[in-house]
XYZ file of C-alpha atoms in Angstrom:
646
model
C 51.322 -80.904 15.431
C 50.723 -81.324 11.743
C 46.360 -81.451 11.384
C 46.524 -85.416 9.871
C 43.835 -83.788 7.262
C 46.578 -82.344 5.560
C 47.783 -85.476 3.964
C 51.743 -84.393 3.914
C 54.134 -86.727 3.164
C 56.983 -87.822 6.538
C 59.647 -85.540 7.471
C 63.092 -85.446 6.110
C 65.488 -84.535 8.735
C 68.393 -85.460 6.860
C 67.720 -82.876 4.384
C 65.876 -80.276 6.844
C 67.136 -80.760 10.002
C 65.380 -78.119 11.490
C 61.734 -78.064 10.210
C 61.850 -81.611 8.063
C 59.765 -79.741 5.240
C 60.586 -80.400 1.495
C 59.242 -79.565 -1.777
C 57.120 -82.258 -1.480
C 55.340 -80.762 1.806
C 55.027 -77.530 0.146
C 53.220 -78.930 -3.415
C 51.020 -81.076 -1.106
C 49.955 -78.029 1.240
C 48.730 -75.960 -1.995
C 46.571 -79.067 -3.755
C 44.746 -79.316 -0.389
C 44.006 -75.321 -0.327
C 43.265 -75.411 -3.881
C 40.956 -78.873 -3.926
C 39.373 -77.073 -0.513
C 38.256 -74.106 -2.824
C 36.061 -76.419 -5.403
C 32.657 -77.239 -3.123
C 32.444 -72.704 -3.056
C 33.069 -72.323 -6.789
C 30.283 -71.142 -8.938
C 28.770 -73.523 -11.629
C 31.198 -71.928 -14.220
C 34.097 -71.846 -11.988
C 34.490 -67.573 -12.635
C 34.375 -67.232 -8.734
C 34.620 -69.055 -5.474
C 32.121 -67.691 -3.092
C 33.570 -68.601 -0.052
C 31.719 -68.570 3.827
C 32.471 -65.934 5.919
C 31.845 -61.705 6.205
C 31.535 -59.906 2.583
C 34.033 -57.366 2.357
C 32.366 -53.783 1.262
C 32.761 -54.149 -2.296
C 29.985 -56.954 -2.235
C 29.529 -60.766 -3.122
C 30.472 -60.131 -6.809
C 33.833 -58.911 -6.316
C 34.286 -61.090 -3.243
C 33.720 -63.993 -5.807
C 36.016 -62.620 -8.165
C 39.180 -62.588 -5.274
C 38.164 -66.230 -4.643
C 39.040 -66.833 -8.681
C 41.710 -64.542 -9.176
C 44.236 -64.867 -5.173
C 43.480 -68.628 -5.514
C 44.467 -68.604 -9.179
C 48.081 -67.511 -8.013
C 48.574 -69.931 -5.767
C 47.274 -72.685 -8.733
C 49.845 -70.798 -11.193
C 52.829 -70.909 -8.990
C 51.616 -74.974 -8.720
C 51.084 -75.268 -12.650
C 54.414 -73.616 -13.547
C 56.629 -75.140 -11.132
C 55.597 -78.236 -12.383
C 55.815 -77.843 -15.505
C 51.922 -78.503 -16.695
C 52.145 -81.947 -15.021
C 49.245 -81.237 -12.473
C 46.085 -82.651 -11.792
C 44.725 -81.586 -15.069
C 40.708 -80.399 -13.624
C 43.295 -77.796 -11.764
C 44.136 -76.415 -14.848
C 40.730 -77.185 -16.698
C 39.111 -75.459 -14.057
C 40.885 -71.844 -13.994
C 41.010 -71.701 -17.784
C 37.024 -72.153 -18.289
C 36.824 -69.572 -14.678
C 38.490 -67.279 -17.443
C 35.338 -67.854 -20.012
C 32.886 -67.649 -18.208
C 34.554 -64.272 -15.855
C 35.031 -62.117 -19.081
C 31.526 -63.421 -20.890
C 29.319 -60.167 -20.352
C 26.303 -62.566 -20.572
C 27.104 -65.023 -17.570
C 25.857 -64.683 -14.789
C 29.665 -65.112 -13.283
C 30.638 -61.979 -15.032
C 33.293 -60.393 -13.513
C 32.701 -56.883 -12.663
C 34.656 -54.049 -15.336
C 37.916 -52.651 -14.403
C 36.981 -48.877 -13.399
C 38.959 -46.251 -11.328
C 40.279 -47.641 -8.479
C 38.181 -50.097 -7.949
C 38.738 -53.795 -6.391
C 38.798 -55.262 -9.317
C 42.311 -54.016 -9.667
C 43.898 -55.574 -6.950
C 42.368 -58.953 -8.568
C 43.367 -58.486 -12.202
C 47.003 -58.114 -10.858
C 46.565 -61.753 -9.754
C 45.236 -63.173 -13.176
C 47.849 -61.108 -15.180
C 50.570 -62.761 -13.155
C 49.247 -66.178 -13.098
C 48.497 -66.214 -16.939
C 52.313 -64.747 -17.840
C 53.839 -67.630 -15.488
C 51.137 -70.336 -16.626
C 50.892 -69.411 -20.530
C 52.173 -72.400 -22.218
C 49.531 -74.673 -20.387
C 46.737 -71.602 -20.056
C 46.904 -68.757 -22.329
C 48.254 -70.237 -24.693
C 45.775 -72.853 -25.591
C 42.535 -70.427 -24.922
C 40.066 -70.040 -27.406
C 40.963 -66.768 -29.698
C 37.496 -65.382 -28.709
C 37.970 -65.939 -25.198
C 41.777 -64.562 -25.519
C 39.951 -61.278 -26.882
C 37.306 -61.346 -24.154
C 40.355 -61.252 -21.239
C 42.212 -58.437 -23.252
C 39.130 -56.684 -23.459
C 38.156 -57.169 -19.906
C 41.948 -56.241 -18.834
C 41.877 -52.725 -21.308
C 39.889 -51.142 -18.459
C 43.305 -50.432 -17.159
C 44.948 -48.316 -20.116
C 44.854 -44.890 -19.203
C 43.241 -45.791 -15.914
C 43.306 -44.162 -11.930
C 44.415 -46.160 -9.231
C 45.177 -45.753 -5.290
C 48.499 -43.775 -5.275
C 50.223 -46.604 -3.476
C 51.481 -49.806 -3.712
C 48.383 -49.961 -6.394
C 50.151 -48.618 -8.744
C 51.947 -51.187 -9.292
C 48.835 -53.755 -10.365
C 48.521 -51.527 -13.218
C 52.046 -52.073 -13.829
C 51.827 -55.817 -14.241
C 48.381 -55.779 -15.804
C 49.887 -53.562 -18.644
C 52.645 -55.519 -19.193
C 50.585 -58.547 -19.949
C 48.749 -56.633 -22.061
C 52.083 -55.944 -23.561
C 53.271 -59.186 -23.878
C 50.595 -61.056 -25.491
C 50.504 -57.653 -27.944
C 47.583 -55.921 -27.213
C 46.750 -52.151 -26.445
C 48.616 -50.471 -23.137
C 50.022 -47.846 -22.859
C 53.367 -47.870 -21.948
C 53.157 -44.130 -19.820
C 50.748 -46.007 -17.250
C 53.609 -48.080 -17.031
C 56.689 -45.919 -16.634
C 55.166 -43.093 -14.145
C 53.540 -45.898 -12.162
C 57.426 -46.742 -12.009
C 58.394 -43.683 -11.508
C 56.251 -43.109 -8.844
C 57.653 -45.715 -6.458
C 61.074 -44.108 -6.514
C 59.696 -41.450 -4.521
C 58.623 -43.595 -2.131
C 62.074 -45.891 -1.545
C 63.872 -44.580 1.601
C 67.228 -46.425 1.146
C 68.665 -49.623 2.614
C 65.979 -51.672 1.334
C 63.003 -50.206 2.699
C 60.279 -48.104 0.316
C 56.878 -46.604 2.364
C 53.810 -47.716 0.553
C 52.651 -44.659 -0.612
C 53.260 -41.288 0.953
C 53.737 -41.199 5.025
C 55.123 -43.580 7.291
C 53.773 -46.437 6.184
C 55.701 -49.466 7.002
C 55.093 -52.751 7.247
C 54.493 -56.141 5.326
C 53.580 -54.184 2.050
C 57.185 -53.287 1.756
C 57.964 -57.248 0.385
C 54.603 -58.772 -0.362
C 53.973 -55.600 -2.670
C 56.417 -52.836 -2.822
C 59.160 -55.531 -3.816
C 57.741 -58.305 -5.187
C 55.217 -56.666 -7.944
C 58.490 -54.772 -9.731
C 60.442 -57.798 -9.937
C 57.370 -59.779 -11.564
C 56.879 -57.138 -13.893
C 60.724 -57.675 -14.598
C 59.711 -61.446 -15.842
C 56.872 -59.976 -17.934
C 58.919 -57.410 -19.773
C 62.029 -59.482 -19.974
C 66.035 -57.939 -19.707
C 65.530 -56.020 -23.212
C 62.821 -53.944 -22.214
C 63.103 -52.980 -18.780
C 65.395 -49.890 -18.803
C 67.752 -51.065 -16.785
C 65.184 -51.087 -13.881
C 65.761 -54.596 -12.921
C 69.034 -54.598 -11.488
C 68.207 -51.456 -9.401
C 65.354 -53.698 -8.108
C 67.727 -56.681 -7.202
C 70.134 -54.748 -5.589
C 67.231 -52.955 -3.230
C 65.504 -56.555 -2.581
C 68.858 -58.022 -1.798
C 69.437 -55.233 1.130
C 65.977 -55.469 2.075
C 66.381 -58.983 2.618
C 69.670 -58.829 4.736
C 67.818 -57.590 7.475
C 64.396 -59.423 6.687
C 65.463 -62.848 8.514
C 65.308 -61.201 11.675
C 61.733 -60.483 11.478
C 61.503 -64.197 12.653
C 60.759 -66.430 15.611
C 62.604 -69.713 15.877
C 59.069 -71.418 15.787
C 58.519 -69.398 12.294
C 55.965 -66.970 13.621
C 56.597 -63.384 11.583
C 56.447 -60.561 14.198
C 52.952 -59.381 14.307
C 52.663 -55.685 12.808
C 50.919 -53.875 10.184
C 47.628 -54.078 8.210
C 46.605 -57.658 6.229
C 48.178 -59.927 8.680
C 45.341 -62.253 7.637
C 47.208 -62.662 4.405
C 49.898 -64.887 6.889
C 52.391 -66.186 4.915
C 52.409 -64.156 1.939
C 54.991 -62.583 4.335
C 57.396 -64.780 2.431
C 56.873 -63.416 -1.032
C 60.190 -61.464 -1.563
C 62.482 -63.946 0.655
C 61.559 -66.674 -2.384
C 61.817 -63.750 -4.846
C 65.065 -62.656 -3.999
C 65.780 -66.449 -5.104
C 64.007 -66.425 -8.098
C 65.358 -63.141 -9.471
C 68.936 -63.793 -8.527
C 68.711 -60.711 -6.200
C 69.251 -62.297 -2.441
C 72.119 -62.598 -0.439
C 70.790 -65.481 1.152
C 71.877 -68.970 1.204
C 69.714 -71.654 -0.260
C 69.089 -73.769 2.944
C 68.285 -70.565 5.097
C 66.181 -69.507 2.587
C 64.102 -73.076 2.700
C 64.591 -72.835 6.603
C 62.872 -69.561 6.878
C 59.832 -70.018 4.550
C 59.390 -73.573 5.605
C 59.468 -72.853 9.311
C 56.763 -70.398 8.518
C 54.228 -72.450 6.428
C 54.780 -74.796 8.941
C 54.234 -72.680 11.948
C 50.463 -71.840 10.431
C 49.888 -75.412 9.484
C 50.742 -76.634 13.015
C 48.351 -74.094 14.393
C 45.414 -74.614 12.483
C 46.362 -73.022 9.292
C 44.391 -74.109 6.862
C 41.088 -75.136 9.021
C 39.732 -78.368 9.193
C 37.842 -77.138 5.298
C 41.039 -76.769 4.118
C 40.076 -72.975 3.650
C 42.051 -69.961 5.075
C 40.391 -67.726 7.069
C 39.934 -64.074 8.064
C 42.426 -64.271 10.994
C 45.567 -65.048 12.324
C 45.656 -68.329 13.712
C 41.567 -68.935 13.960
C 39.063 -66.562 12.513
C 39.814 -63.167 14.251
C 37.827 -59.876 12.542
C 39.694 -57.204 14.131
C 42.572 -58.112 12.566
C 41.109 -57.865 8.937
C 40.560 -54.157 7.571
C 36.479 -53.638 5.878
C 37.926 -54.184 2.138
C 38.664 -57.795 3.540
C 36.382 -60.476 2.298
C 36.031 -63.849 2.700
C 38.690 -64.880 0.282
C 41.404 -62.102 0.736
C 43.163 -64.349 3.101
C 44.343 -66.078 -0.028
C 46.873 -63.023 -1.179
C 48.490 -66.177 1.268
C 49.355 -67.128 -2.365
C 52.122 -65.325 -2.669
C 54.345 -67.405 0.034
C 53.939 -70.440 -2.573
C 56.029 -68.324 -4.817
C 59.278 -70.655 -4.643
C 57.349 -73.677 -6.356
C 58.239 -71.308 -9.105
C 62.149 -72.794 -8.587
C 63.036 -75.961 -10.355
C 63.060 -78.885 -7.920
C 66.693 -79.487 -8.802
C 66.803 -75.691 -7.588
C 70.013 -74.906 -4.609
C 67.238 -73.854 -2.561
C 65.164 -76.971 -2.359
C 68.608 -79.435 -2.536
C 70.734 -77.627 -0.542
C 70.476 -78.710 3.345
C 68.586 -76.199 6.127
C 70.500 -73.755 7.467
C 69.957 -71.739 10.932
C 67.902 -68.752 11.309
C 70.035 -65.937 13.088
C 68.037 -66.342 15.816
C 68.986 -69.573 16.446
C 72.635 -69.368 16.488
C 72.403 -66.187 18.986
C 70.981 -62.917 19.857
C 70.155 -60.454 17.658
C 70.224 -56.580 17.757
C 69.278 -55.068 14.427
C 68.525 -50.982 13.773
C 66.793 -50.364 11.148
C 66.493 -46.380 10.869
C 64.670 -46.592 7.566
C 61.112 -47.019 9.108
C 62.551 -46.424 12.762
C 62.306 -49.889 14.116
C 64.808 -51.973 16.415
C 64.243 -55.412 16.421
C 65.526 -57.285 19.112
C 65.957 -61.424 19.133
C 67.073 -63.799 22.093
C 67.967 -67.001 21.335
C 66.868 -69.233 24.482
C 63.521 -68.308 23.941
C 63.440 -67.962 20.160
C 61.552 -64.918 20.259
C 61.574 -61.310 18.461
C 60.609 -57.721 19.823
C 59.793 -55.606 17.226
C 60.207 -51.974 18.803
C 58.594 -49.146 17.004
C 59.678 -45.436 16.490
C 58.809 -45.129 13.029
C 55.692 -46.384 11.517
C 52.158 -45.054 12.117
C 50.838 -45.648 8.709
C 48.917 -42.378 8.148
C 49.538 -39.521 6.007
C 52.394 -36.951 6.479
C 51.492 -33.925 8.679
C 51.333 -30.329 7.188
C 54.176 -28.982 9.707
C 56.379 -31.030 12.616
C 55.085 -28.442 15.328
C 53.565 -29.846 17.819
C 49.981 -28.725 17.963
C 49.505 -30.274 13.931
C 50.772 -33.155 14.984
C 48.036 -34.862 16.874
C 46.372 -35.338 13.655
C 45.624 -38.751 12.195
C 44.518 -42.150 12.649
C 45.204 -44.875 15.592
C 45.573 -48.127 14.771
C 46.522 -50.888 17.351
C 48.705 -52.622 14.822
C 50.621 -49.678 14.095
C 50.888 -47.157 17.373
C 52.019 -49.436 19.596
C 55.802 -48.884 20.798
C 56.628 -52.949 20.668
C 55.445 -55.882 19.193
C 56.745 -59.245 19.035
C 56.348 -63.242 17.183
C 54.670 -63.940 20.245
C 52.140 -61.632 20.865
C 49.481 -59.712 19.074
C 47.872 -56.034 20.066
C 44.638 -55.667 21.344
C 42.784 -54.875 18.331
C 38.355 -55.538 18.884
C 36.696 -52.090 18.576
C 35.547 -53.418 21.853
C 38.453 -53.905 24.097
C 38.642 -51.871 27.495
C 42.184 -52.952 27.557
C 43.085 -51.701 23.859
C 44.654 -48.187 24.578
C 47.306 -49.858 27.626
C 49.276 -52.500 26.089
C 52.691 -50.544 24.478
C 52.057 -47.464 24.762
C 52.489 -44.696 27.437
C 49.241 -42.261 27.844
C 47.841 -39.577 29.809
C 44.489 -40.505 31.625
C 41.876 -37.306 31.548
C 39.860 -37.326 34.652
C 37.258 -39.561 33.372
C 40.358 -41.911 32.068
C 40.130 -41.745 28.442
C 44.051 -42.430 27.221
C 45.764 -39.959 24.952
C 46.308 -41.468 21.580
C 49.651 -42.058 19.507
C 48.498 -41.541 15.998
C 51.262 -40.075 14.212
C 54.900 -41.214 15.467
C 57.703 -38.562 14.826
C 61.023 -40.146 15.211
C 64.033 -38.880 16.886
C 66.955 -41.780 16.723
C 67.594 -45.575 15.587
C 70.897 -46.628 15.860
C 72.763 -49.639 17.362
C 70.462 -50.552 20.569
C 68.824 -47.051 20.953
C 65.826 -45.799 19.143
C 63.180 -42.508 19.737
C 60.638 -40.530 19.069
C 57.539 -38.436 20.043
C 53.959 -38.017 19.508
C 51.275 -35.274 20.543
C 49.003 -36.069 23.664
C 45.548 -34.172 23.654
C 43.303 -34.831 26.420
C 39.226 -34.044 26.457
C 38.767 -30.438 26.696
C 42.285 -29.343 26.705
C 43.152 -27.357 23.519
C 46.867 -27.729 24.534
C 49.139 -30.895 22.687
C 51.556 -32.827 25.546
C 54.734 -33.574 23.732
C 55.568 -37.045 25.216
C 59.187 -38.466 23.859
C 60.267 -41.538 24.585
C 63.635 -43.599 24.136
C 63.957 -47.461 23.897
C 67.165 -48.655 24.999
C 68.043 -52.957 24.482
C 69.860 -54.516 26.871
C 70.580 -58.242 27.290
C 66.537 -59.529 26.794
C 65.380 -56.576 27.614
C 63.742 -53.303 26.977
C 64.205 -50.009 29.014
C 62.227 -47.124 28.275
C 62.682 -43.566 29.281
C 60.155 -41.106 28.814
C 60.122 -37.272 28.814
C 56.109 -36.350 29.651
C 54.821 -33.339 29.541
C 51.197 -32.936 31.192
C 48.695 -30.993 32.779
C 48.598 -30.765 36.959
C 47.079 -33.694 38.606
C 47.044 -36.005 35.636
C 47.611 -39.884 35.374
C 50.588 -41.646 33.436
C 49.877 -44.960 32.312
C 51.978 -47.617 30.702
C 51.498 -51.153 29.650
C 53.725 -53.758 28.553
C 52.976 -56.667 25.891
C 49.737 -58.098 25.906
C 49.555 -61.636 26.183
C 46.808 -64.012 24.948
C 45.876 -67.795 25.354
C 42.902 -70.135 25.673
C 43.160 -70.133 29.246
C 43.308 -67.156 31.504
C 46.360 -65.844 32.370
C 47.864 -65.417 35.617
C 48.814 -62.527 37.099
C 50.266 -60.475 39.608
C 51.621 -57.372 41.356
C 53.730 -55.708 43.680
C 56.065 -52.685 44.725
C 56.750 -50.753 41.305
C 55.962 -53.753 38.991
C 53.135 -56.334 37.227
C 53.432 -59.503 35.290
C 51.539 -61.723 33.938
C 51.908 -65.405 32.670
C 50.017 -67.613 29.909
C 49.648 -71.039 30.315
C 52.449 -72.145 28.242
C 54.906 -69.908 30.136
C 55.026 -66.872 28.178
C 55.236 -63.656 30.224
C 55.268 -60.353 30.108
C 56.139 -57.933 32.957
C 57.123 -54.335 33.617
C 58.836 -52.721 36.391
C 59.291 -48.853 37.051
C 62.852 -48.116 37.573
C 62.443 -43.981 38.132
C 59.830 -41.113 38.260
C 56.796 -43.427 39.166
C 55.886 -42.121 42.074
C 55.353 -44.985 44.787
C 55.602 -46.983 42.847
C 59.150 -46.930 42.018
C 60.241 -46.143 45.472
C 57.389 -45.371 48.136
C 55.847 -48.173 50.869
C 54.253 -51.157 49.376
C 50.719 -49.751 50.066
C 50.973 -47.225 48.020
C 53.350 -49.261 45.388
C 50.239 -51.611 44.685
C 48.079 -48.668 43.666
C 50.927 -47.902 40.751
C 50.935 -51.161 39.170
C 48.386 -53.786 38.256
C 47.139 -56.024 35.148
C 44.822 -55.164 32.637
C 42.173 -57.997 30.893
C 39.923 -58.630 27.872
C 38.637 -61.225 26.590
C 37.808 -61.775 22.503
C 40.104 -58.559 21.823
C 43.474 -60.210 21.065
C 44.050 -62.519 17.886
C 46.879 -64.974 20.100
C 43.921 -66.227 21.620
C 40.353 -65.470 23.947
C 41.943 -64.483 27.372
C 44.321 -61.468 27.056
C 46.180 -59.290 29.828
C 48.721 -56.566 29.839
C 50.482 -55.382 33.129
C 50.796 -51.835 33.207
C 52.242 -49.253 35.923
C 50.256 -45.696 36.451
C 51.548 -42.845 38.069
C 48.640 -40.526 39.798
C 49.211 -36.723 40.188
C 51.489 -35.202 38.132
C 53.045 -31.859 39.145
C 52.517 -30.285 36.053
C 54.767 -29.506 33.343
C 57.512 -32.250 32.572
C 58.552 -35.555 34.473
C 60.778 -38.649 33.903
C 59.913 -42.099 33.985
C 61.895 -45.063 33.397
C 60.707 -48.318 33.192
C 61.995 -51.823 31.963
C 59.780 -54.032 29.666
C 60.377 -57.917 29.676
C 58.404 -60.413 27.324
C 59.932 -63.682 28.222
C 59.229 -67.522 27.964
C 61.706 -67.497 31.110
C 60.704 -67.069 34.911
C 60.477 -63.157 35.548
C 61.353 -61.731 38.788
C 60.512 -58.260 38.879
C 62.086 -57.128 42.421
C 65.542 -58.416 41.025
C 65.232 -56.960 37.536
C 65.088 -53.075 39.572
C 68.122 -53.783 40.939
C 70.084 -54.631 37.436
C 69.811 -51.070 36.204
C 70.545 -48.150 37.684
C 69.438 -44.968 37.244
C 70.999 -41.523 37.577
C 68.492 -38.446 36.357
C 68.879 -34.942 35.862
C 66.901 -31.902 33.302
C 69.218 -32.801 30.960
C 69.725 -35.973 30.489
C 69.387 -39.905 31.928
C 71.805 -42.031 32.478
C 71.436 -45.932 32.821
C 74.479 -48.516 34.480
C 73.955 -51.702 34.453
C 75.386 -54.937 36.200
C 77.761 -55.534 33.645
C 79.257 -52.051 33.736
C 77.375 -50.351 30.564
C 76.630 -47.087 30.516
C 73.603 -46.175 28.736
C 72.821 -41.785 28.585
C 69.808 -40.653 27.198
């Protein structure tokens, strides 16, 4: 339900039939963010100091994102409107730019150096002054025009991050550029350059070197080239521009499937607390001609997912966004977030930049694919299958491809243990509906997706750095390196996801040491209230209060559990709980099924993995696959006759 704060005007179903958002809704959402920010501005409006934990580049800079994210948001507003705004809105970000470059205020912003924060920021302001000139720039003071050049020259010749960084350089230059001051135009073409290394066809780039996918890929990677594209204009982009179309136009193909029916984006990767900036290149590809798709799906889409944060809390009751997903949730936030990062959000107000005579705010709503039918979609770029069902309107994201860290010296297996964990990239599924345990805290954070060897006192082995094997159709793989405490020896542990009707099967190859414990958990799920739970023979589920449930249920290789008395079954199997580790809500659980003594050397399990808002019965889901298992190779039949070998 819509917070009645919010002030939006009624619903048009006529027009948008499926979420009843317009233009309207979407102008009227960014005047209450930007009207929340005022109360937390300094006196001369050069930052917003907003409540909520400092980020570790300190209050200053903090301030500054306040100015320069919610200055985005204010220039898509401006521009799309063609000046006719509130005019404080304006009055307010041009005298933030006086008194942010004025070395003698106290507001000063802090001087562009070597890859510092500051960077990220002046990316912001160089965009919003290109799209707002006429109404900003343009009618600046000349000394106050020469103190923002000035302040912006810190990039010429400058170091940044060598990832999707690079490209706020880019931008930054080309302002320069535009309004004719010094750049230099080599920053600009290697930056350039440099990105082409990182593209990995059919849409997808990595930000920076590795494995690194995830939201970056539109909200940066994307969207920053095609910006700079507006700065330089179609005589001086070297035929760049139309490579960048045609890329964002494949990307986005397969981007509509990243989507619940309720609007939620599947929950993966670093900066979720930026939200709905997750719609940046889906109203790019409109705006740069560069999309192949249709008006209304494209209003569908990004209205059904400004709407699914509004409904849920998004902005708070301030009017201010926080450092979270829904509510305020830290462990989903990285230590360079402050409290006004959230508001890279900007970037999802990106279509006010279309006319409102514009196809894509005229044109009537069109379905999401998930709500016409199913949806099986490989994606072998970053490894990922993601896998829709309509009745429930939810998407499994399953992962064989992205562990964001940096590529390994050699493939072997004992170099390949090397690297980070993060929950919100090692897990092998995630989904619109759930979220990974994620507090620094959480017993339960090392069960949910992922299969691990216990060590004797039960610390998990970790998947840091995902290798991966196969993505095609409804099959995907991979393997990571297992170490376990005082054990010099790596455990290559491969596993293969295989989709079938709503569901997942997974077979895993483990290798391990005598006598130790598998362990596997399904989707955590999260919710104000406590979840139920329970277990049995071979399986474990376990059910929020809204219905949602997630379940697994060994099919092969887990000892009693998969086919001994129930006894011993209810030692394999059981549910998992935290509470304040999951960012879906307080009360979390994940069922999981353990295996106790392995024989040493390698094994086979199979399991099936259901996340469902429908009734799960776990003794009847064994008995719709079947499973034949050899050294060689695994072979699954199901009810309908499909043949599955792994």
């Amino acid at each position: 339900m819509t917070p009645p704060f919010l002030h939006l005007p009624p619903t048009d179903r006529l027009l948008s039939s499926r979420t009843g958002w317009t233009r309207a809704h979407w102008e009227a959402s960014a005047d209450r963010m930007l009207d929340a920010l005022v109360p937390y501005a300094t006196p001369g409006f050069a930052q917003y100091r907003l409540p909520g934990r400092a980020s570790w580049s300190g209050v200053v800079s903090d301030g500054l994102e306040g100015y320069a994210r919610s200055f985005l948001m204010a220039a898509f507003r401006i521009a799309g409107a063609r000046g006719d705004v509130e005019p404080n809105l304006i009055e307010r970000y041009a005298q933030g730019l006086a008194t942010g470059t004025d070395p003698a205020s106290t507001e000063a912003w802090p001087r562009l150096t070597d890859c510092s924060q500051q960077m990220v920021e002046a990316a912001s302001i160089a965009v919003g002054l290109h799209e707002t000139r006429p109404w900003i720039w343009d009618k600046l003071d000349t000394r106050v025009q020469e103190r923002v050049v000035d302040w912006f020259s810190g990039f010429v010749g400058g170091r940044t991050w060598d990832n999707n960084w690079r490209l706020f350089q880019v931008v930054s230059e080309q302002f320069l550029a535009s309004v004719g001051a010094p750049y230099s135009r080599s920053d600009i073409e290697s930056n350039l350059d440099r990105i082409e290394d990182w593209y990995v066809g059919d849409g997808w780039y990595t930000d920076g070197d590795g494995r690194n996918f995830d939201y970056y890929i539109g909200w940066a990677m994307h969207l920053y080239p095609l910006l700079w594209s507006r700065m330089a204009g179609p005589d001086d982009d070297g035929g760049r521009t139309e490579v960048y179309r045609q890329r964002l136009s494949r990307f986005l193909q397969d981007y509509p499937h990243f989507f619940g029916s309720d609007g939620a984006p599947v929950h993966q990767g670093r900066s979720l607390t930026y939200r709905f900036a997750a719609l940046a290149p889906v109203w790019m590809g409109a705006l740069a001609d560069g999309t192949p798709l249709a008006p209304g799906l494209t209003r569908r889409l990004a209205s059904g997912t400004l709407r699914h944060f509004v409904e849920r809390g998004v902005p708070d009751e301030r009017g201010l966004l926080t450092l979270g997903w829904y509510d305020t949730f830290l462990p989903s936030t990285q230590p360079y977030s402050g409290p006004a990062s959230p508001y890279w959000a900007s970037k999802g107000f990106l279509g006010l930049l279309l006319p409102a005579d514009h196809p894509v705010w005229t044109e009537r709503e069109l379905p999401l694919p998930i709500e016409e039918s199913d949806q099986y979609t490989a994606l072998p770029a970053p490894g990922w299958l993601l896998h829709a069902t309509r009745h429930d309107g939810i998407v499994r994201l399953i992962n064989h491809g992205s562990d964001h860290n940096p590529p390994a010296a050699t493939d072997d297996t004992t170099d390949a243990d090397t690297g980070e964990e993060d929950p919100h990239y090692a897990k092998l599924a995630y989904s619109t509906a759930t979220a990974p345990e994620s507090a620094p805290h959480a017993v339960a954070r090392a069960v949910d997706g992922h299969l691990a060897l216990l060590a004797p006192d039960g610390t998990p082995s970790r998947r840091r750095r995902i290798h991966p094997l196969r993505c095609e159709d409804r099959v995907a793989s991979s393997w990571y390196a297992a170490r376990l405490p005082r054990d010099d020896r790596a455990y290559r542990i491969e596993t293969t996801s295989v989709l079938h009707g709503p569901w997942e099967i997974r077979v895993h190859r483990v290798e391990a040491p005598e006598g130790a414990v598998v362990r596997e958990g399904g989707h955590a799920v999260a919710h104000a209230e406590r979840p139920f739970s329970s277990s049995g023979p071979g399986w474990a589920l376990t059910r929020t209060a809204d219905g949602l449930t997630s379940a697994v249920v060994a099919l092969y290789g887990w000892d009693a559990a998969a086919d001994g008395t129930p006894e011993e079954a209810a030692e394999g199997a059981g549910v998992a709980r935290d509470v304040q580790s999951n960012a879906y809500g307080p009360h979390s659980a994940i069922p999981y099924l353990r295996s106790d003594r392995h024989p040493g050397g390698r094994s086979i399990h199979v399991s099936l993995v259901a996340l469902s808002r429908d009734t799960v019965h776990p003794q009847a889901l064994r008995e719709s696959v079947a499973v034949r298992a050899d050294d060689e190779s695994v072979v699954l039949t199901f009810l309908d006759g499909t043949t599955v070998e792994v």
